[in-house]
PDB file of C-alpha atoms in Angstrom:
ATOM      1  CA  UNK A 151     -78.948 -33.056 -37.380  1.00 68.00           C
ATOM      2  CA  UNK A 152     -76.263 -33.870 -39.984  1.00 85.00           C
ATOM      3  CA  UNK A 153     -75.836 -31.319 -43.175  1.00 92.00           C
ATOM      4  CA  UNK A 154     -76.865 -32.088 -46.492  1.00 96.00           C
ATOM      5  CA  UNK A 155     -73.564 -32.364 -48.918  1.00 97.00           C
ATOM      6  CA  UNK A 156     -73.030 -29.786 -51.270  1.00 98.00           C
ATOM      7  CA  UNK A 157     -69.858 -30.409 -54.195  1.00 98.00           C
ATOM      8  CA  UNK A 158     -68.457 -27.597 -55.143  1.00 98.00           C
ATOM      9  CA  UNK A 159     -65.920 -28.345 -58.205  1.00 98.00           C
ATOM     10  CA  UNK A 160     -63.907 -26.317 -59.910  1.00 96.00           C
ATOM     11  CA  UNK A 161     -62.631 -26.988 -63.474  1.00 95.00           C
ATOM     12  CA  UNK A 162     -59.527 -25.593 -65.109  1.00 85.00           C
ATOM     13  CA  UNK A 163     -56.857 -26.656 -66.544  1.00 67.00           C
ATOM     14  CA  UNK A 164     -56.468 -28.090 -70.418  1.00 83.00           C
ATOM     15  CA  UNK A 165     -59.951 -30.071 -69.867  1.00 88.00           C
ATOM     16  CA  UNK A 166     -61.669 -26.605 -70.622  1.00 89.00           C
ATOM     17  CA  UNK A 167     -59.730 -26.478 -73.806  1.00 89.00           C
ATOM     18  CA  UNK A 168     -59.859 -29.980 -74.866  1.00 90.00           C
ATOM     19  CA  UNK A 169     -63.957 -30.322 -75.979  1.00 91.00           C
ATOM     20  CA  UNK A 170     -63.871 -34.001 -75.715  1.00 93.00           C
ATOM     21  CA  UNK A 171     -62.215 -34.488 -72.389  1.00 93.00           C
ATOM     22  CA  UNK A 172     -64.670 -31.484 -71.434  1.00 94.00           C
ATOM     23  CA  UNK A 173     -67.694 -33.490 -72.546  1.00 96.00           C
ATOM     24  CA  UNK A 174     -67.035 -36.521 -70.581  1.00 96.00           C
ATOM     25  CA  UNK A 175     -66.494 -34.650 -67.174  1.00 97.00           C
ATOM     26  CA  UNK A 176     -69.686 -32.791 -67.993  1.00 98.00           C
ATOM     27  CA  UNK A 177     -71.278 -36.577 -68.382  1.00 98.00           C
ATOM     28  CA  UNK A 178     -70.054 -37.419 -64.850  1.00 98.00           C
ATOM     29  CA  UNK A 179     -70.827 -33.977 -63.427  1.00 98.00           C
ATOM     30  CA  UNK A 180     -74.203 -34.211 -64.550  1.00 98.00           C
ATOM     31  CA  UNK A 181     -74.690 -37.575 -63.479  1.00 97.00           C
ATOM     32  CA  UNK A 182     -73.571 -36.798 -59.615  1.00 97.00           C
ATOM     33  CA  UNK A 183     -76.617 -37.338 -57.041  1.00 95.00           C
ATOM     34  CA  UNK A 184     -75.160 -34.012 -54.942  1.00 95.00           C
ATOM     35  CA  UNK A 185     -76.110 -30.938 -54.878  1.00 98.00           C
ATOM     36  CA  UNK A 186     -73.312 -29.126 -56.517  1.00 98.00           C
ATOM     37  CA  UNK A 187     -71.849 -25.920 -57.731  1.00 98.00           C
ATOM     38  CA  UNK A 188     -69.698 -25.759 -60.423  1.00 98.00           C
ATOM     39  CA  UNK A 189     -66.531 -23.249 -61.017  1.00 98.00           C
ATOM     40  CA  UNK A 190     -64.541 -22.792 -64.247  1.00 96.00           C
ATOM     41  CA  UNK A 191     -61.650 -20.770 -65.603  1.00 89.00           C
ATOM     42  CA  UNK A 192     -60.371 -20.765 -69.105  1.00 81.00           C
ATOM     43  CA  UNK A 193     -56.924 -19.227 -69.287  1.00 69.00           C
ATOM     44  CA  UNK A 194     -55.590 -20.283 -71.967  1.00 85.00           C
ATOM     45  CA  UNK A 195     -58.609 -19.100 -74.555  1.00 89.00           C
ATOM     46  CA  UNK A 196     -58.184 -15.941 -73.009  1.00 90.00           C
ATOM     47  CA  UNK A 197     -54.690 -16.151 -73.782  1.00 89.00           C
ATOM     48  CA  UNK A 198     -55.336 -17.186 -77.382  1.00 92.00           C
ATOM     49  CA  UNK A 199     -58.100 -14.608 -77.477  1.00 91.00           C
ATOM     50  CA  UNK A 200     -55.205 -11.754 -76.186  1.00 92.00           C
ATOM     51  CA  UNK A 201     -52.506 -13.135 -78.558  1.00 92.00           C
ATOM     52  CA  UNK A 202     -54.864 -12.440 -82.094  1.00 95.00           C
ATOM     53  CA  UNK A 203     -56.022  -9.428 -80.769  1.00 93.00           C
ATOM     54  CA  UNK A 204     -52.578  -8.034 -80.099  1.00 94.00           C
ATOM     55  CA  UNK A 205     -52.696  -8.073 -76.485  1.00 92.00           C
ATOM     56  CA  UNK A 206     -49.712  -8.877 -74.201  1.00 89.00           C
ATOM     57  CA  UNK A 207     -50.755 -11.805 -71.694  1.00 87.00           C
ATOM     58  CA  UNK A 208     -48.690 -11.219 -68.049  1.00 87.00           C
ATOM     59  CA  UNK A 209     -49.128 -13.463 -65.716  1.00 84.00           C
ATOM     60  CA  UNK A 210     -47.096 -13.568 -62.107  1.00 81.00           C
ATOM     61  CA  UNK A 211     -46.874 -17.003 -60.114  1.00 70.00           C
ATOM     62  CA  UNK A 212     -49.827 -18.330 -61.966  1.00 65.00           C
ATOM     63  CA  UNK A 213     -51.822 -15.140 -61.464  1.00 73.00           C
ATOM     64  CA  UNK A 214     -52.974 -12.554 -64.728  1.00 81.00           C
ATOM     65  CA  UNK A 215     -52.001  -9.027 -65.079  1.00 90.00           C
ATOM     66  CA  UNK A 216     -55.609  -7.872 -66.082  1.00 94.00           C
ATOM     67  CA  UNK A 217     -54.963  -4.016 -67.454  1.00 94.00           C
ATOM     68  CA  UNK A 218     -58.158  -1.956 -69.193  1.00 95.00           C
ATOM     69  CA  UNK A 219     -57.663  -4.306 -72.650  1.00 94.00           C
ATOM     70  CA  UNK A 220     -57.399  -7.663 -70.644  1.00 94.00           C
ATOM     71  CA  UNK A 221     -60.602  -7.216 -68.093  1.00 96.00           C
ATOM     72  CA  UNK A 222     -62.517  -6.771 -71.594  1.00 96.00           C
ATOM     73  CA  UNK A 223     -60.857 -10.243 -73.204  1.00 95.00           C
ATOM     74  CA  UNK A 224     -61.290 -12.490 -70.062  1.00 95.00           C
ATOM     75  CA  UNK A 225     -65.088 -11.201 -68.749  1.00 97.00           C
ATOM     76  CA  UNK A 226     -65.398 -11.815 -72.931  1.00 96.00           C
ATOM     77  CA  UNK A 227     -64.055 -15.227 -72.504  1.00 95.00           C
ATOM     78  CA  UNK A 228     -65.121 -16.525 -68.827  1.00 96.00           C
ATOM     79  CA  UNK A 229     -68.393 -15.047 -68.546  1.00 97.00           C
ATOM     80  CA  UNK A 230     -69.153 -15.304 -71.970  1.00 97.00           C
ATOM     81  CA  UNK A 231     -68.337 -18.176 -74.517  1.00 95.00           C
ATOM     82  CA  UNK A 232     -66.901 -20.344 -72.122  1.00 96.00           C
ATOM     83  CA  UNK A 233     -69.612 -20.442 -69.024  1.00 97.00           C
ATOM     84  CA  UNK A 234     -72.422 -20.516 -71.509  1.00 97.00           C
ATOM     85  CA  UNK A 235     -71.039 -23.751 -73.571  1.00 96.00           C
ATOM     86  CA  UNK A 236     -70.582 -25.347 -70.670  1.00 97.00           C
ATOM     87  CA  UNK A 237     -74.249 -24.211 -69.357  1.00 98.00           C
ATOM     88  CA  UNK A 238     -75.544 -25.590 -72.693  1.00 98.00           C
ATOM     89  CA  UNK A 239     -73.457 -29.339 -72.534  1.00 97.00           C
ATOM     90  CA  UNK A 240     -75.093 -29.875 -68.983  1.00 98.00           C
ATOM     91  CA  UNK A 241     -78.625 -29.284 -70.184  1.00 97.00           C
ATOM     92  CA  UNK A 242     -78.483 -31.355 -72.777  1.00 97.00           C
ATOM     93  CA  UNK A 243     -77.102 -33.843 -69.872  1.00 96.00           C
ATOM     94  CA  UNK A 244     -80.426 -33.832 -68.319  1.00 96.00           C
ATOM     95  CA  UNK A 245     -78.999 -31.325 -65.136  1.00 97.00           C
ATOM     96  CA  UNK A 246     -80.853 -28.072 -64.651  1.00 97.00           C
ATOM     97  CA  UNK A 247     -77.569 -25.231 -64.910  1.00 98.00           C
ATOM     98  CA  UNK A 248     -77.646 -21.670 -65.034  1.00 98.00           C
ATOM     99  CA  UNK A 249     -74.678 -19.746 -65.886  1.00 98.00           C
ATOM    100  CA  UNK A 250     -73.519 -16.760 -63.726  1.00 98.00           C
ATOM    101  CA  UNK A 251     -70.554 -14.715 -63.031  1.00 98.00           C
ATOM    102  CA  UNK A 252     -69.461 -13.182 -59.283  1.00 97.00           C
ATOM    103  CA  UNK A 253     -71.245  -9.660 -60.739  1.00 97.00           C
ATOM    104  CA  UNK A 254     -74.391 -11.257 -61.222  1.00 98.00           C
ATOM    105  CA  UNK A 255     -77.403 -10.765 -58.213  1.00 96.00           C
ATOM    106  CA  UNK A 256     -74.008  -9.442 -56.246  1.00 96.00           C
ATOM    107  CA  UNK A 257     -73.179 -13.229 -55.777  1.00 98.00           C
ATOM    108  CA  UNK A 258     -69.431 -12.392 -54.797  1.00 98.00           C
ATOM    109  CA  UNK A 259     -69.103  -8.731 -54.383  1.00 98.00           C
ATOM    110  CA  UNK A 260     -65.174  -8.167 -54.450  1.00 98.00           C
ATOM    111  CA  UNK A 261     -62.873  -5.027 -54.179  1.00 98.00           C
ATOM    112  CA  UNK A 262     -59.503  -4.096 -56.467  1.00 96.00           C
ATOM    113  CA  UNK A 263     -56.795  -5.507 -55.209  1.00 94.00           C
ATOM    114  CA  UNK A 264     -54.455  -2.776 -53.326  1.00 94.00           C
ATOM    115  CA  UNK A 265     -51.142  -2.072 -55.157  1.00 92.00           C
ATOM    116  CA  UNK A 266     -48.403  -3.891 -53.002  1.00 88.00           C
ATOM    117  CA  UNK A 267     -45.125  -5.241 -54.477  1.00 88.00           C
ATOM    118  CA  UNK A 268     -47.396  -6.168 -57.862  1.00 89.00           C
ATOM    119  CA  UNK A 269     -49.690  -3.933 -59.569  1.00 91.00           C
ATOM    120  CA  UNK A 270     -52.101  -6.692 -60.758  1.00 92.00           C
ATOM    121  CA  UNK A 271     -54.354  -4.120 -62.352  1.00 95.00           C
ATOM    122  CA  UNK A 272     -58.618  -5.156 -62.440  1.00 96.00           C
ATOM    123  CA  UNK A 273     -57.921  -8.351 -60.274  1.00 95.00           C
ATOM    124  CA  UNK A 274     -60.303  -8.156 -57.586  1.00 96.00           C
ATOM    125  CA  UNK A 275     -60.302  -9.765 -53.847  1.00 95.00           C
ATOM    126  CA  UNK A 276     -63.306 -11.903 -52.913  1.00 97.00           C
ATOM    127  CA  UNK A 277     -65.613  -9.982 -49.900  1.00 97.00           C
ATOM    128  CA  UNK A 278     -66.421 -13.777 -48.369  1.00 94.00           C
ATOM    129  CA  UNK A 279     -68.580 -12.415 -46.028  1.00 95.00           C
ATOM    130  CA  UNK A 280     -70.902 -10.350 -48.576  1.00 97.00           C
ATOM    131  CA  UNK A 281     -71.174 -13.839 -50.612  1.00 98.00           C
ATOM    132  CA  UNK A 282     -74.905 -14.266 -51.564  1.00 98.00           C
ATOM    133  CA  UNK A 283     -75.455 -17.793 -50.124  1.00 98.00           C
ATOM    134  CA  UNK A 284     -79.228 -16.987 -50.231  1.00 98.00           C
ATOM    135  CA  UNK A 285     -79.410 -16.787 -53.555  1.00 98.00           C
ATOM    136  CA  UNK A 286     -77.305 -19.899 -53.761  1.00 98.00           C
ATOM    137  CA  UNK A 287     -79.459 -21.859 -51.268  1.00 98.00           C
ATOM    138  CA  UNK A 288     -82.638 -20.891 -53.437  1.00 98.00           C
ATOM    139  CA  UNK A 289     -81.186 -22.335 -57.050  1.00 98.00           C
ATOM    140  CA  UNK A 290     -79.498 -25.327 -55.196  1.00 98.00           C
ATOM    141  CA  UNK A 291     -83.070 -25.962 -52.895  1.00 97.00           C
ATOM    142  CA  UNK A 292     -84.488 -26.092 -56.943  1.00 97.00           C
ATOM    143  CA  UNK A 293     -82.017 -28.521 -58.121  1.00 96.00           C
ATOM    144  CA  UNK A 294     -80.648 -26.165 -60.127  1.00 98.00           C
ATOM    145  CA  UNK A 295     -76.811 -26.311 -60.780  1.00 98.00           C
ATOM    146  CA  UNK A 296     -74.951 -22.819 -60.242  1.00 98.00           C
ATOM    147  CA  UNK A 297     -72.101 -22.707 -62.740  1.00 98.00           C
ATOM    148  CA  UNK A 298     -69.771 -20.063 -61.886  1.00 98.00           C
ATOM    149  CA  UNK A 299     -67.746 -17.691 -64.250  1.00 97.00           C
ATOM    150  CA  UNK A 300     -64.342 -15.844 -61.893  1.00 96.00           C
ATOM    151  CA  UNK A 301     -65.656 -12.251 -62.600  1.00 97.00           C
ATOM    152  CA  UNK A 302     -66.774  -9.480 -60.598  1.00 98.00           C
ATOM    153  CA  UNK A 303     -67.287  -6.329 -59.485  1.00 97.00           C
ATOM    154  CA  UNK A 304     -66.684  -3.987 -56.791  1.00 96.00           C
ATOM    155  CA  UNK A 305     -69.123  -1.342 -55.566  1.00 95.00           C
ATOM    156  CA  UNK A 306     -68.066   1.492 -58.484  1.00 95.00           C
ATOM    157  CA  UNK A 307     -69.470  -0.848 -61.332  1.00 96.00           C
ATOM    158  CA  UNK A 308     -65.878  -1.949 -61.900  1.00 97.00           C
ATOM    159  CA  UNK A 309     -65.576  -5.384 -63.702  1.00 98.00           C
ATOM    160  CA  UNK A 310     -62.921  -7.401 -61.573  1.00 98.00           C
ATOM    161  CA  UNK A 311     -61.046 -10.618 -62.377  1.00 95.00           C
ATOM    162  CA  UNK A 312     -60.617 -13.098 -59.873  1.00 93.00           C
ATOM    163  CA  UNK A 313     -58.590 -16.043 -59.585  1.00 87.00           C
ATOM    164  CA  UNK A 314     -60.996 -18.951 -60.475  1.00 91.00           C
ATOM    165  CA  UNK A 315     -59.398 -21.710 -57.401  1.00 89.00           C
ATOM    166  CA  UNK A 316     -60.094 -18.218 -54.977  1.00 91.00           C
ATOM    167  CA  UNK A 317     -63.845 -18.162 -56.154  1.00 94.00           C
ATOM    168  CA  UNK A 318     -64.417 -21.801 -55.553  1.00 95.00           C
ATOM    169  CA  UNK A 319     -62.515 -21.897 -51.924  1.00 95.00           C
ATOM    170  CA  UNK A 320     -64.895 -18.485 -51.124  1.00 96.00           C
ATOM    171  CA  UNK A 321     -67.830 -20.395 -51.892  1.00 98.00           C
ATOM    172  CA  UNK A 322     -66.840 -23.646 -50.454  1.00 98.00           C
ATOM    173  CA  UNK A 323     -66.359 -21.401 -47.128  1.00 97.00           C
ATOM    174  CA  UNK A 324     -69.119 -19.603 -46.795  1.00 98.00           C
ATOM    175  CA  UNK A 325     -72.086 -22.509 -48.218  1.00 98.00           C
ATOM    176  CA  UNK A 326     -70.288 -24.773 -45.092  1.00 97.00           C
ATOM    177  CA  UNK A 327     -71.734 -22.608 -42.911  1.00 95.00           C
ATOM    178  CA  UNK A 328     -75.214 -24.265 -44.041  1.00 97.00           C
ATOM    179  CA  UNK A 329     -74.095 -27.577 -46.057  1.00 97.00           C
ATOM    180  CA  UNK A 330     -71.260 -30.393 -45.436  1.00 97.00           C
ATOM    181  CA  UNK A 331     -69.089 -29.210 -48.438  1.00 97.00           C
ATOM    182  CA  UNK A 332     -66.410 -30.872 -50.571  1.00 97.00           C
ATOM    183  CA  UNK A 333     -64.037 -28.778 -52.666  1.00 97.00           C
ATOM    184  CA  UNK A 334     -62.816 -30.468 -55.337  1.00 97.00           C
ATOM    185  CA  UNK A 335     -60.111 -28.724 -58.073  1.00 95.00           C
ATOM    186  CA  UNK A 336     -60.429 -30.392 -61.192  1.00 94.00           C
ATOM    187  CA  UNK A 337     -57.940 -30.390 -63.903  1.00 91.00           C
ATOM    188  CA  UNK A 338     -56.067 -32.664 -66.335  1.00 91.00           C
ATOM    189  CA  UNK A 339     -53.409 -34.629 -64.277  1.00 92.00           C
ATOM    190  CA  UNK A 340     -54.265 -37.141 -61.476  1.00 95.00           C
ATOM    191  CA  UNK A 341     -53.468 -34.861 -58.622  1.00 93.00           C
ATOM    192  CA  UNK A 342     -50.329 -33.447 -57.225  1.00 92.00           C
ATOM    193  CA  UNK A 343     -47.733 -34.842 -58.280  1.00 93.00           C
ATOM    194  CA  UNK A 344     -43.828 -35.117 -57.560  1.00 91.00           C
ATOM    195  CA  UNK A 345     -43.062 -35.640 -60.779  1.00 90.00           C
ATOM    196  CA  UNK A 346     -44.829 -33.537 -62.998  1.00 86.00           C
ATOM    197  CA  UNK A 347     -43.644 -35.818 -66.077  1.00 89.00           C
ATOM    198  CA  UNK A 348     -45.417 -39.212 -64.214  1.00 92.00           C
ATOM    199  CA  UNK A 349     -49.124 -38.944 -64.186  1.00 92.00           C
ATOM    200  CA  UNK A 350     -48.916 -41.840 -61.341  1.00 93.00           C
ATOM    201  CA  UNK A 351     -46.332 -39.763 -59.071  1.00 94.00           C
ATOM    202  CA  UNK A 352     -49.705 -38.962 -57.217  1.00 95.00           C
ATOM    203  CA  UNK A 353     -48.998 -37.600 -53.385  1.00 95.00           C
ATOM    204  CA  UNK A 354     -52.401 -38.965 -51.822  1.00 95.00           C
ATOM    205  CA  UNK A 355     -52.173 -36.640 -48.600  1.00 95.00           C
ATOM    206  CA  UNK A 356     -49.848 -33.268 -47.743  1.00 95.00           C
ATOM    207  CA  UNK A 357     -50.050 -30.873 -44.563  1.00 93.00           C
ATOM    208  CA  UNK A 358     -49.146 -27.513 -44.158  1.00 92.00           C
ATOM    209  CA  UNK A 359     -45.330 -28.207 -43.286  1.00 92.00           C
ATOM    210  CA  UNK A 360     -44.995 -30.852 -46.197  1.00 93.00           C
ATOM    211  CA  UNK A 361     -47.087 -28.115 -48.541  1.00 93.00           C
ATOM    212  CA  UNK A 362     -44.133 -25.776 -47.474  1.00 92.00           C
ATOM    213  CA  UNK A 363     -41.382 -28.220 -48.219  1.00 93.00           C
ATOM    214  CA  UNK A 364     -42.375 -29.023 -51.965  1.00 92.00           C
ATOM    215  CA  UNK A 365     -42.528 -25.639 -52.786  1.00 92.00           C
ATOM    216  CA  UNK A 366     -38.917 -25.329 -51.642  1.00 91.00           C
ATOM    217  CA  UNK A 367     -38.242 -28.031 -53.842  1.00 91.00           C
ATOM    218  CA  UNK A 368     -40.186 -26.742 -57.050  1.00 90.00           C
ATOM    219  CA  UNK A 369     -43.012 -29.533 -56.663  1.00 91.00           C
ATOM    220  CA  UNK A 370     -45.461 -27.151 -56.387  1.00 91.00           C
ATOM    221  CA  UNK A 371     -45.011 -23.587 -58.941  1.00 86.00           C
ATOM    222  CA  UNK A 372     -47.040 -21.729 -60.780  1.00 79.00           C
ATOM    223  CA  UNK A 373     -50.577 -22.269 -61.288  1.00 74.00           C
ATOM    224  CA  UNK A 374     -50.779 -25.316 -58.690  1.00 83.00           C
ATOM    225  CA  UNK A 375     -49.376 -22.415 -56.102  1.00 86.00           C
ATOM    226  CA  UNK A 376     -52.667 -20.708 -55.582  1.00 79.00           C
ATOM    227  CA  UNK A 377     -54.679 -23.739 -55.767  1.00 83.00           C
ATOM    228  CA  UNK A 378     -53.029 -25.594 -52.811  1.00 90.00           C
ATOM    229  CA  UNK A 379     -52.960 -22.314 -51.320  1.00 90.00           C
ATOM    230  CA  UNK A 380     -56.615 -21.775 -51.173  1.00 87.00           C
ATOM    231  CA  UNK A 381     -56.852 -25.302 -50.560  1.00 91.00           C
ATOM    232  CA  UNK A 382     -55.399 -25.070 -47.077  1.00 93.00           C
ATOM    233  CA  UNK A 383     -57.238 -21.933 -46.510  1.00 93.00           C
ATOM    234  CA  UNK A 384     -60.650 -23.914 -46.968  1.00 94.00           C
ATOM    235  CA  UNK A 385     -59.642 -26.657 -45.158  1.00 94.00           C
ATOM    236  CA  UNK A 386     -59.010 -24.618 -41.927  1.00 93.00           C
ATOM    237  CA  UNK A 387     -62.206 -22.225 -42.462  1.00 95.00           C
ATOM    238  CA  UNK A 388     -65.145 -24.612 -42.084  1.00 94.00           C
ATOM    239  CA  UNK A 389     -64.720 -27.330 -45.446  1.00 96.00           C
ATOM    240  CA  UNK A 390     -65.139 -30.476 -44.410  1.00 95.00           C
ATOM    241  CA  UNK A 391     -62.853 -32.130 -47.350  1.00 95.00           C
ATOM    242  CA  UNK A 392     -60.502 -30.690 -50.379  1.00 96.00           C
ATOM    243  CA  UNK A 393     -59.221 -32.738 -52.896  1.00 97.00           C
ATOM    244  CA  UNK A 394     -57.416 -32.069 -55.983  1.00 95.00           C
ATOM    245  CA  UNK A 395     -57.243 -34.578 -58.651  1.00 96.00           C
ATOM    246  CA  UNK A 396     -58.750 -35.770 -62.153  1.00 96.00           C
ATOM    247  CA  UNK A 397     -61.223 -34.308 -63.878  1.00 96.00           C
ATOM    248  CA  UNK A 398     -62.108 -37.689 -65.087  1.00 96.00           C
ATOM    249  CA  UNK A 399     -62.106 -39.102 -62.103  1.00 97.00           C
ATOM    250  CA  UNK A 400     -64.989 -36.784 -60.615  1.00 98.00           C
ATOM    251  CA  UNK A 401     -67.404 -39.640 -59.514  1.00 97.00           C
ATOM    252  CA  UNK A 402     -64.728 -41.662 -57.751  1.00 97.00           C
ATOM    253  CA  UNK A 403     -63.299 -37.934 -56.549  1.00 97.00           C
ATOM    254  CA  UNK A 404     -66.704 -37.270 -55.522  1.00 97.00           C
ATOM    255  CA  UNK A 405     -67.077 -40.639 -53.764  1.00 95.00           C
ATOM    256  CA  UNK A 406     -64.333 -39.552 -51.359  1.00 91.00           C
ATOM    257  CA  UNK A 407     -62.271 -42.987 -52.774  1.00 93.00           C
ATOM    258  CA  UNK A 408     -59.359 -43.787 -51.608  1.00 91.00           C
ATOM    259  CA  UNK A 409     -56.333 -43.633 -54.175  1.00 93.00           C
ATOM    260  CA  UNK A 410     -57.716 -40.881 -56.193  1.00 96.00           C
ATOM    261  CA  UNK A 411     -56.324 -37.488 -56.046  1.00 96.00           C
ATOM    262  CA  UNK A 412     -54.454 -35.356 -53.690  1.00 96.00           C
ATOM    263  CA  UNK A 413     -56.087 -34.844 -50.043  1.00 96.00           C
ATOM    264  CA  UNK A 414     -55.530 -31.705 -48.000  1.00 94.00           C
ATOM    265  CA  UNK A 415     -55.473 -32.198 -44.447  1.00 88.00           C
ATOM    266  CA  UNK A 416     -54.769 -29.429 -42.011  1.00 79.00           C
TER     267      UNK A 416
END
């Protein structure tokens, strides 16, 4: 017996910030016949948010620092403005959505992240095996549309930040156990590309060992880093596809089209 699909989309990148390009993928999210879960970030309002409240922003390889001040600003930002807005837009798109965060129900219990060569402060780790897919399957079995904030908590009441790409590949993972999931990582360009000035430089497939070779050459850095990271990580754990491409190219993304986006294959 063949699993029902089950989207799970994450959305980053300047289409959180830009309300118009927002609104249109919301459009096309909505109108998707899957069953999906949605992920979000929002760095740079938290960044904003930081810079007028006087508070340093530190980020390492596309990762925050996230000291006392910061956890407050981003479980403010992520949790808060930004995952309720974007619960509001897809009601009033007709699709049932209700806005949590990792703390909420303990949907993705997580612990601090242990002080190696980087103290990154109250960033937390993802516990994929304590994930609260029965929760999931209940809103998802009611057509209701999960839309995921990347904050948590660990087991002292601890609010935790968590890279937003690492939420969605924890939850793509552990819901393939019971659903034939896509990952898809949504932002503003048209995939990965090897010129990150040409929006048409798109590389349609990588592997590991050609993953390994554009980082050598600087096509991947920074924030794309952890997202093809977690990407391969997925792909080898139990996800049937990962892509990475437009956010305003969801439906054809969604479709599994050829000559949209970047596929991962292991």
């Amino acid at each position: 017996m063949s699993k029902t699909s089950l989207l799970v989309v994450k959305i980053g990148g300047n289409i959180v910030d830009d309300e118009d390009a927002l609104g249109v993928f919301l459009s096309d999210f909505a109108s998707l016949p899957q069953h999906k879960i949605l992920v979000h970030g929002g760095g740079k309002l938290a960044t904003e948010l930081s810079k007028r409240l006087g508070i340093e922003t530190k980020m390492v390889e596309g990762r925050r620092i996230t000291d006392e001040e910061t956890i407050k600003v981003v479980t403010m930002t992520y949790a808060g403005l930004i995952n309720k807005s974007i619960v509001a837009k897809l009601q009033s798109k007709q699709c049932k959505a209700v806005g949590l965060s990792g703390a909420d129900a303990q949907l993705i219990p997580a612990v601090k992240r242990p002080v190696k060569d980087i103290d990154y402060g109250w960033v937390g780790d993802v516990l994929k095996e304590k994930i609260n897919t029965t929760f999931l399957r209940t809103l998802i079995k009611e057509n209701i549309t999960p839309v995921i904030a990347p904050i948590s908590c660990d087991t002292k009441g601890h609010l935790l930040n968590i890279n937003a790409d690492t939420i969605a590949q924890s939850l793509a993972e552990a819901m393939s156990s019971f659903y034939a999931v896509t990952l898809i990582y949504c932002f503003e360009k048209n995939g990965l590309l090897q010129n990150v000035e040409d929006n048409n430089s798109v590389i349609h497939e990588i592997n590991f060992e050609k993953a390994d070779a554009l980082k050598a050459q600087g096509v991947i850095t920074d924030g794309m880093i952890p997202k093809i990271d977690n990407a391969f990580v997925a792909i080898q754990n139990g996800v049937e596809t990962v892509i990475v491409g437009n956010a305003l190219h969801i439906k054809q993304l969604a479709a599994n089209e050829k000559g949209y986006g970047t596929r991962i294959q292991s």
